[in-house]
Amino acid sequence: MEFLYEYGLFIAKAITIVAAILLALGGIISLVSKQKQGKGHLEISSLSDKLESITEFARSELLSDYELKQFHKEQKKTLKAKKKAQKNNDTDAPDNGQLFVIDFTGSMDAHEVDYLRKEVTAILCVAKPEDEVLVRLESGGGVVHGYGLAASQLQRLKDKNIKLTISVDKVAASGGYMMACVADHVLAAKFAIIGSIGVIAQLPNFNKLLKKSNIEFEQHTAGEFKRTLTMFGENNEQGREKFKAELEDVHHMFKDFVQAQRPELDIDQVATGEYWYGIKAKELGLVDEILTSDDYILTANESKKIFTVKYSMKKSLPERLGLAASLSVESLLMKLWSKSESSFR
């Protein structure tokens, strides 16, 4: 009996502690939830400086003190000569421009386009004709209207005569390739997935299940084809044919778009919905060069200043507290569980 009394007392204390913590956290979160959601902000950072830091660290680890001293001596001499040459012949000094790097990792609904449009706008505000934009693209595609808008955002750069290069290290398929084909130059890693120029739509139909359960479903529309296929009603051949025709229309639009961007393509050969790996995609003309974004950036760094441009959202205080609270409660429960386990030994 004494054991049961002590164990019951322990459980009561544990529940009281957890309840108190949850109530306190709930109070804090409810107070701060009235604050505005975290606002987005633009981040522009020098990728050239980061690469220089990496290089300097590698030298310091690999070279002896004497070799490092000699290297810095030669570097200062070269820099001094370069500055003198630019001063004496300043008007003829070439301007290689800057390289702006954007990362786009697309989801099915392409909501990332909201950030992309802000990044493109920021670049257009400062870019010069000799500048270039590199988009490191990764997407398996998604909704037509979302990726159509994403491609249009990239087109804004070309309309202002800013060179656009797109690099695909992993995948640019379907809507992802719709974006990629806008570029002046498309790079792909050897085994990157490229293509899938096609359209797909699918939905389940629960009509038979509803009938079996004696559940009626009603849907009223105005307009013959306001709704072609439905998840709960009984579909008919007329609706199916119309739905397929709509898919064909979208596919033709997709093909025409790709053909306009890359007129040398045999569009009927590549617009079958198939995808190919980078090497084969180059043979078919879907990409221009087999190269990773890393190698492209390292080469560009020899002659250009490189900047990453990123628009990101700050997490609101409730969001940050919510994550911290869940981790803290989980940790506390694990400790309590371990104590209760030990009491049975």
Coordinates of C-alpha atoms in Angstrom, one line a residue, residues 1-341:
M1 CA 0.0 0.0 0.0
E2 CA 2.8 2.4 0.8
F3 CA 4.4 1.7 -2.6
L4 CA 1.1 2.5 -4.4
Y5 CA 0.7 5.6 -2.3
E6 CA 4.2 6.9 -3.2
Y7 CA 3.7 6.0 -6.9
G8 CA 0.3 7.7 -7.0
L9 CA 1.8 10.8 -5.4
F10 CA 4.7 10.8 -7.9
I11 CA 2.2 10.6 -10.8
A12 CA 0.1 13.4 -9.4
K13 CA 3.2 15.6 -9.1
A14 CA 4.3 14.8 -12.6
I15 CA 0.9 15.6 -14.1
T16 CA 0.8 18.9 -12.1
I17 CA 4.2 20.0 -13.4
V18 CA 3.4 19.2 -17.0
A19 CA 0.0 20.9 -16.8
A20 CA 1.6 24.0 -15.2
I21 CA 4.2 24.2 -18.0
L22 CA 1.6 23.8 -20.7
L23 CA -0.6 26.4 -19.2
A24 CA 2.3 28.9 -18.9
L25 CA 3.4 28.3 -22.5
G26 CA -0.2 28.6 -23.7
G27 CA -0.5 31.9 -21.9
I28 CA 2.8 33.2 -23.4
I29 CA 1.8 32.1 -26.9
S30 CA -1.7 33.6 -26.7
L31 CA -0.2 36.9 -25.6
V32 CA 2.3 37.1 -28.5
S33 CA 0.0 35.6 -31.1
K34 CA -1.6 39.0 -31.5
Q35 CA 1.7 40.3 -32.9
K36 CA 2.2 40.6 -36.6
Q37 CA 3.5 37.6 -38.4
G38 CA 7.2 37.5 -39.2
K39 CA 8.0 39.8 -42.2
G40 CA 10.1 38.7 -45.1
H41 CA 13.5 40.3 -45.8
L42 CA 16.0 40.3 -48.7
E43 CA 19.4 38.9 -48.0
I44 CA 22.3 39.7 -50.4
S45 CA 25.7 38.2 -49.5
S46 CA 29.0 37.9 -51.2
L47 CA 29.7 34.3 -52.4
S48 CA 33.1 35.5 -53.6
D49 CA 34.1 36.4 -50.0
K50 CA 32.9 33.0 -48.8
L51 CA 35.0 31.2 -51.4
E52 CA 38.0 33.3 -50.5
S53 CA 37.6 32.4 -46.9
I54 CA 37.4 28.7 -47.8
T55 CA 40.5 29.0 -50.0
E56 CA 42.5 30.9 -47.3
F57 CA 41.6 28.3 -44.7
A58 CA 42.7 25.5 -47.0
R59 CA 46.0 27.3 -47.7
S60 CA 46.6 27.8 -44.0
E61 CA 46.1 24.1 -43.3
L62 CA 48.1 22.8 -46.3
L63 CA 51.0 25.2 -46.6
S64 CA 54.0 25.7 -44.3
D65 CA 54.5 29.1 -42.6
Y66 CA 57.3 29.9 -45.1
E67 CA 55.2 28.9 -48.1
L68 CA 52.2 30.9 -46.8
K69 CA 54.4 33.9 -46.3
Q70 CA 55.8 33.7 -49.8
F71 CA 52.3 33.2 -51.3
H72 CA 51.0 36.4 -49.6
K73 CA 54.1 38.3 -50.7
E74 CA 53.4 37.3 -54.4
Q75 CA 49.7 38.0 -54.0
K76 CA 50.4 41.6 -52.8
K77 CA 52.8 42.1 -55.7
T78 CA 50.3 40.9 -58.2
L79 CA 47.5 43.0 -56.7
K80 CA 49.7 46.1 -56.7
A81 CA 50.6 45.6 -60.4
K82 CA 47.0 45.1 -61.3
K83 CA 45.9 48.3 -59.5
K84 CA 48.7 50.2 -61.3
A85 CA 47.7 48.9 -64.7
Q86 CA 44.0 49.9 -64.0
K87 CA 45.1 53.4 -62.9
N88 CA 47.2 53.9 -66.0
N89 CA 44.7 52.5 -68.5
D90 CA 41.5 52.9 -66.5
T91 CA 39.2 53.6 -69.5
D92 CA 40.2 50.3 -71.3
A93 CA 39.8 48.2 -68.2
P94 CA 37.1 45.6 -69.0
D95 CA 34.1 45.3 -66.7
N96 CA 33.2 41.6 -66.4
G97 CA 30.1 42.4 -64.4
Q98 CA 28.7 40.6 -61.5
L99 CA 27.0 37.2 -61.1
F100 CA 23.8 37.1 -59.0
V101 CA 22.9 33.6 -57.8
I102 CA 19.3 32.6 -57.0
D103 CA 18.2 29.2 -55.5
F104 CA 14.8 27.9 -56.5
T105 CA 13.6 24.6 -55.0
G106 CA 10.1 24.2 -56.2
S107 CA 7.2 22.3 -54.6
M108 CA 4.0 21.0 -56.2
D109 CA 2.0 24.2 -55.6
A110 CA 5.0 26.4 -56.7
H111 CA 4.4 28.8 -53.8
E112 CA 8.2 29.6 -53.9
V113 CA 7.4 31.9 -56.8
D114 CA 6.4 34.5 -54.3
Y115 CA 10.0 34.7 -53.2
L116 CA 11.4 34.4 -56.7
R117 CA 9.5 37.5 -57.9
K118 CA 11.0 39.6 -55.1
E119 CA 14.5 38.3 -55.8
V120 CA 14.2 39.0 -59.5
T121 CA 12.8 42.5 -58.8
A122 CA 15.7 43.2 -56.5
I123 CA 18.3 42.2 -59.2
L124 CA 16.5 44.2 -61.9
C125 CA 16.8 47.3 -59.7
V126 CA 20.6 47.1 -59.7
A127 CA 21.7 44.9 -62.6
K128 CA 23.8 46.2 -65.5
P129 CA 23.8 44.8 -69.0
E130 CA 27.2 43.1 -68.4
D131 CA 25.8 41.3 -65.3
E132 CA 24.5 37.7 -65.3
V133 CA 22.0 35.7 -63.2
L134 CA 22.5 32.1 -62.3
V135 CA 19.5 30.1 -61.1
R136 CA 20.2 26.9 -59.3
L137 CA 17.0 25.1 -60.1
E138 CA 15.6 22.0 -58.5
S139 CA 12.0 20.9 -59.2
G140 CA 9.9 18.0 -60.4
G141 CA 7.1 20.3 -61.5
G142 CA 3.6 20.9 -60.2
V143 CA 0.6 23.1 -60.9
V144 CA 0.5 24.7 -64.4
H145 CA -0.4 28.3 -63.3
G146 CA 2.3 28.3 -60.6
Y147 CA 5.2 27.2 -62.8
G148 CA 3.9 29.4 -65.7
L149 CA 4.3 32.4 -63.4
A150 CA 7.7 31.2 -62.3
A151 CA 8.9 31.0 -65.9
S152 CA 7.4 34.5 -66.5
Q153 CA 9.5 35.8 -63.6
L154 CA 12.7 34.5 -65.3
Q155 CA 11.6 35.9 -68.6
R156 CA 11.6 39.4 -67.0
L157 CA 15.4 39.1 -66.7
K158 CA 15.8 38.2 -70.4
D159 CA 13.4 41.1 -71.4
K160 CA 15.9 43.4 -69.7
N161 CA 18.8 41.8 -71.6
I162 CA 20.4 40.3 -68.5
K163 CA 22.1 37.0 -69.3
L164 CA 20.3 34.1 -67.6
T165 CA 22.0 30.8 -66.9
I166 CA 20.1 27.9 -65.2
S167 CA 21.9 25.0 -63.6
V168 CA 20.2 21.7 -62.8
D169 CA 22.2 19.6 -60.4
K170 CA 19.4 17.1 -59.6
V171 CA 16.1 17.6 -61.4
A172 CA 14.2 20.0 -63.7
A173 CA 11.1 18.1 -64.9
S174 CA 7.7 19.1 -66.2
G175 CA 7.1 22.6 -64.7
G176 CA 10.8 22.6 -63.6
Y177 CA 11.9 22.3 -67.3
M178 CA 9.3 24.9 -68.3
M179 CA 11.4 27.3 -66.1
A180 CA 14.8 25.9 -67.3
C181 CA 14.1 26.3 -71.0
V182 CA 13.7 30.1 -70.6
A183 CA 17.5 30.4 -69.9
D184 CA 20.1 31.6 -72.5
H185 CA 22.3 28.7 -71.3
V186 CA 21.2 25.5 -69.5
L187 CA 23.6 23.5 -67.5
A188 CA 23.0 20.0 -66.1
A189 CA 24.9 17.5 -64.1
K190 CA 25.5 14.1 -65.8
F191 CA 22.7 12.3 -63.9
A192 CA 20.3 15.2 -63.5
I193 CA 16.7 14.4 -64.5
I194 CA 15.5 16.5 -67.4
G195 CA 12.4 16.8 -69.4
S196 CA 8.9 15.3 -68.7
I197 CA 7.3 17.7 -71.1
G198 CA 3.8 16.4 -70.5
V199 CA 0.6 17.0 -68.4
I200 CA -1.1 14.8 -65.9
A201 CA -4.2 15.0 -63.8
Q202 CA -5.8 12.4 -61.6
L203 CA -8.5 12.2 -58.9
P204 CA -10.3 9.4 -57.1
N205 CA -14.1 8.8 -57.4
F206 CA -16.1 7.7 -54.4
N207 CA -19.5 7.5 -56.1
K208 CA -19.8 3.7 -55.9
L209 CA -18.8 3.8 -52.2
L210 CA -21.5 6.4 -51.5
K211 CA -24.1 4.4 -53.3
K212 CA -23.2 1.3 -51.4
S213 CA -23.7 3.3 -48.1
N214 CA -27.0 4.8 -49.4
I215 CA -25.5 8.3 -49.4
E216 CA -26.8 10.7 -52.1
F217 CA -24.6 13.4 -53.6
E218 CA -25.9 16.4 -55.4
Q219 CA -24.0 18.9 -57.5
H220 CA -25.6 21.7 -59.4
T221 CA -23.8 23.8 -62.1
A222 CA -24.7 26.5 -64.6
G223 CA -22.7 25.9 -67.8
E224 CA -22.4 22.7 -69.7
F225 CA -18.7 22.1 -68.7
K226 CA -18.5 24.0 -65.4
R227 CA -17.5 20.7 -63.9
T228 CA -16.3 17.8 -66.1
L229 CA -15.1 15.2 -63.6
T230 CA -16.1 15.0 -59.9
M231 CA -14.9 13.0 -56.9
F232 CA -18.3 12.2 -55.5
G233 CA -20.8 12.3 -58.4
E234 CA -21.1 9.8 -61.3
N235 CA -18.8 10.7 -64.1
N236 CA -19.8 10.2 -67.8
E237 CA -17.9 9.8 -71.1
Q238 CA -18.8 13.3 -72.2
G239 CA -17.1 14.7 -69.1
R240 CA -14.1 12.5 -69.5
E241 CA -13.6 13.4 -73.1
K242 CA -13.8 17.1 -72.3
F243 CA -11.3 16.7 -69.4
K244 CA -8.9 14.9 -71.7
A245 CA -9.3 17.7 -74.3
E246 CA -8.4 20.3 -71.7
L247 CA -5.3 18.3 -70.9
E248 CA -4.3 18.2 -74.5
D249 CA -4.8 21.9 -74.8
V250 CA -2.4 22.5 -71.9
H251 CA 0.1 20.1 -73.4
H252 CA 0.1 22.0 -76.7
M253 CA 0.7 25.2 -74.8
F254 CA 3.6 23.6 -73.0
K255 CA 5.1 22.4 -76.2
D256 CA 4.7 25.7 -78.0
F257 CA 6.3 27.5 -75.0
V258 CA 9.4 25.1 -75.0
Q259 CA 9.7 25.3 -78.8
A260 CA 9.7 29.1 -78.7
Q261 CA 12.5 29.1 -76.1
R262 CA 14.5 26.4 -77.9
P263 CA 13.6 26.5 -81.6
E264 CA 16.3 23.9 -82.5
L265 CA 14.5 21.2 -80.5
D266 CA 12.6 18.4 -82.2
I267 CA 9.6 19.1 -80.0
D268 CA 7.6 16.0 -81.0
Q269 CA 10.6 13.8 -80.0
V270 CA 11.0 15.3 -76.6
A271 CA 7.5 16.3 -75.6
T272 CA 6.3 12.7 -74.9
G273 CA 6.2 13.1 -71.1
E274 CA 9.5 11.1 -70.8
Y275 CA 12.5 12.3 -68.9
W276 CA 16.2 11.8 -69.5
Y277 CA 19.4 12.0 -67.6
G278 CA 21.8 14.9 -68.3
I279 CA 24.0 13.3 -70.8
K280 CA 21.1 12.1 -73.0
A281 CA 19.3 15.4 -72.5
K282 CA 22.3 17.2 -74.0
E283 CA 22.2 14.9 -77.0
L284 CA 18.5 15.8 -77.5
G285 CA 19.2 19.5 -77.1
L286 CA 17.3 20.0 -73.9
V287 CA 20.4 21.3 -72.2
D288 CA 23.5 23.1 -73.5
E289 CA 26.4 21.9 -71.3
I290 CA 27.2 19.1 -68.8
L291 CA 28.5 21.0 -65.8
T292 CA 27.6 21.3 -62.1
S293 CA 26.7 24.7 -60.6
D294 CA 29.7 24.4 -58.3
D295 CA 32.1 24.2 -61.2
Y296 CA 30.4 27.1 -63.0
I297 CA 30.6 29.3 -60.0
L298 CA 34.3 28.5 -59.3
T299 CA 35.1 29.5 -62.9
A300 CA 33.0 32.6 -62.8
N301 CA 34.7 33.6 -59.6
E302 CA 38.0 34.1 -61.4
S303 CA 36.6 37.1 -63.3
K304 CA 33.4 38.2 -61.5
K305 CA 32.1 39.2 -58.1
I306 CA 29.4 36.8 -57.1
F307 CA 26.5 37.5 -54.9
T308 CA 23.6 35.3 -53.6
V309 CA 20.2 36.9 -53.5
K310 CA 17.6 35.3 -51.2
Y311 CA 14.2 36.4 -50.0
S312 CA 13.2 34.7 -46.7
M313 CA 10.6 34.9 -44.1
K314 CA 11.4 35.5 -40.4
K315 CA 9.6 33.1 -38.1
S316 CA 7.2 34.9 -35.8
L317 CA 7.7 34.7 -32.1
P318 CA 4.7 32.2 -31.6
E319 CA 6.2 29.9 -34.2
R320 CA 9.6 30.0 -32.5
L321 CA 8.1 29.5 -29.1
G322 CA 5.9 26.7 -30.4
L323 CA 8.9 24.8 -31.6
A324 CA 10.8 25.4 -28.4
A325 CA 7.8 24.4 -26.3
S326 CA 7.3 21.1 -28.2
L327 CA 10.9 20.2 -27.7
S328 CA 10.9 21.1 -24.0
V329 CA 7.7 19.2 -23.2
E330 CA 9.0 16.2 -25.1
S331 CA 12.2 16.3 -23.1
L332 CA 10.4 16.6 -19.8
L333 CA 8.0 13.7 -20.6
M334 CA 11.0 11.5 -21.5
K335 CA 12.6 12.3 -18.1
L336 CA 9.4 11.6 -16.2
W337 CA 8.9 8.4 -18.1
S338 CA 12.5 7.3 -17.2
K339 CA 11.9 8.0 -13.5
S340 CA 8.6 6.0 -13.5
E341 CA 10.4 3.2 -15.2

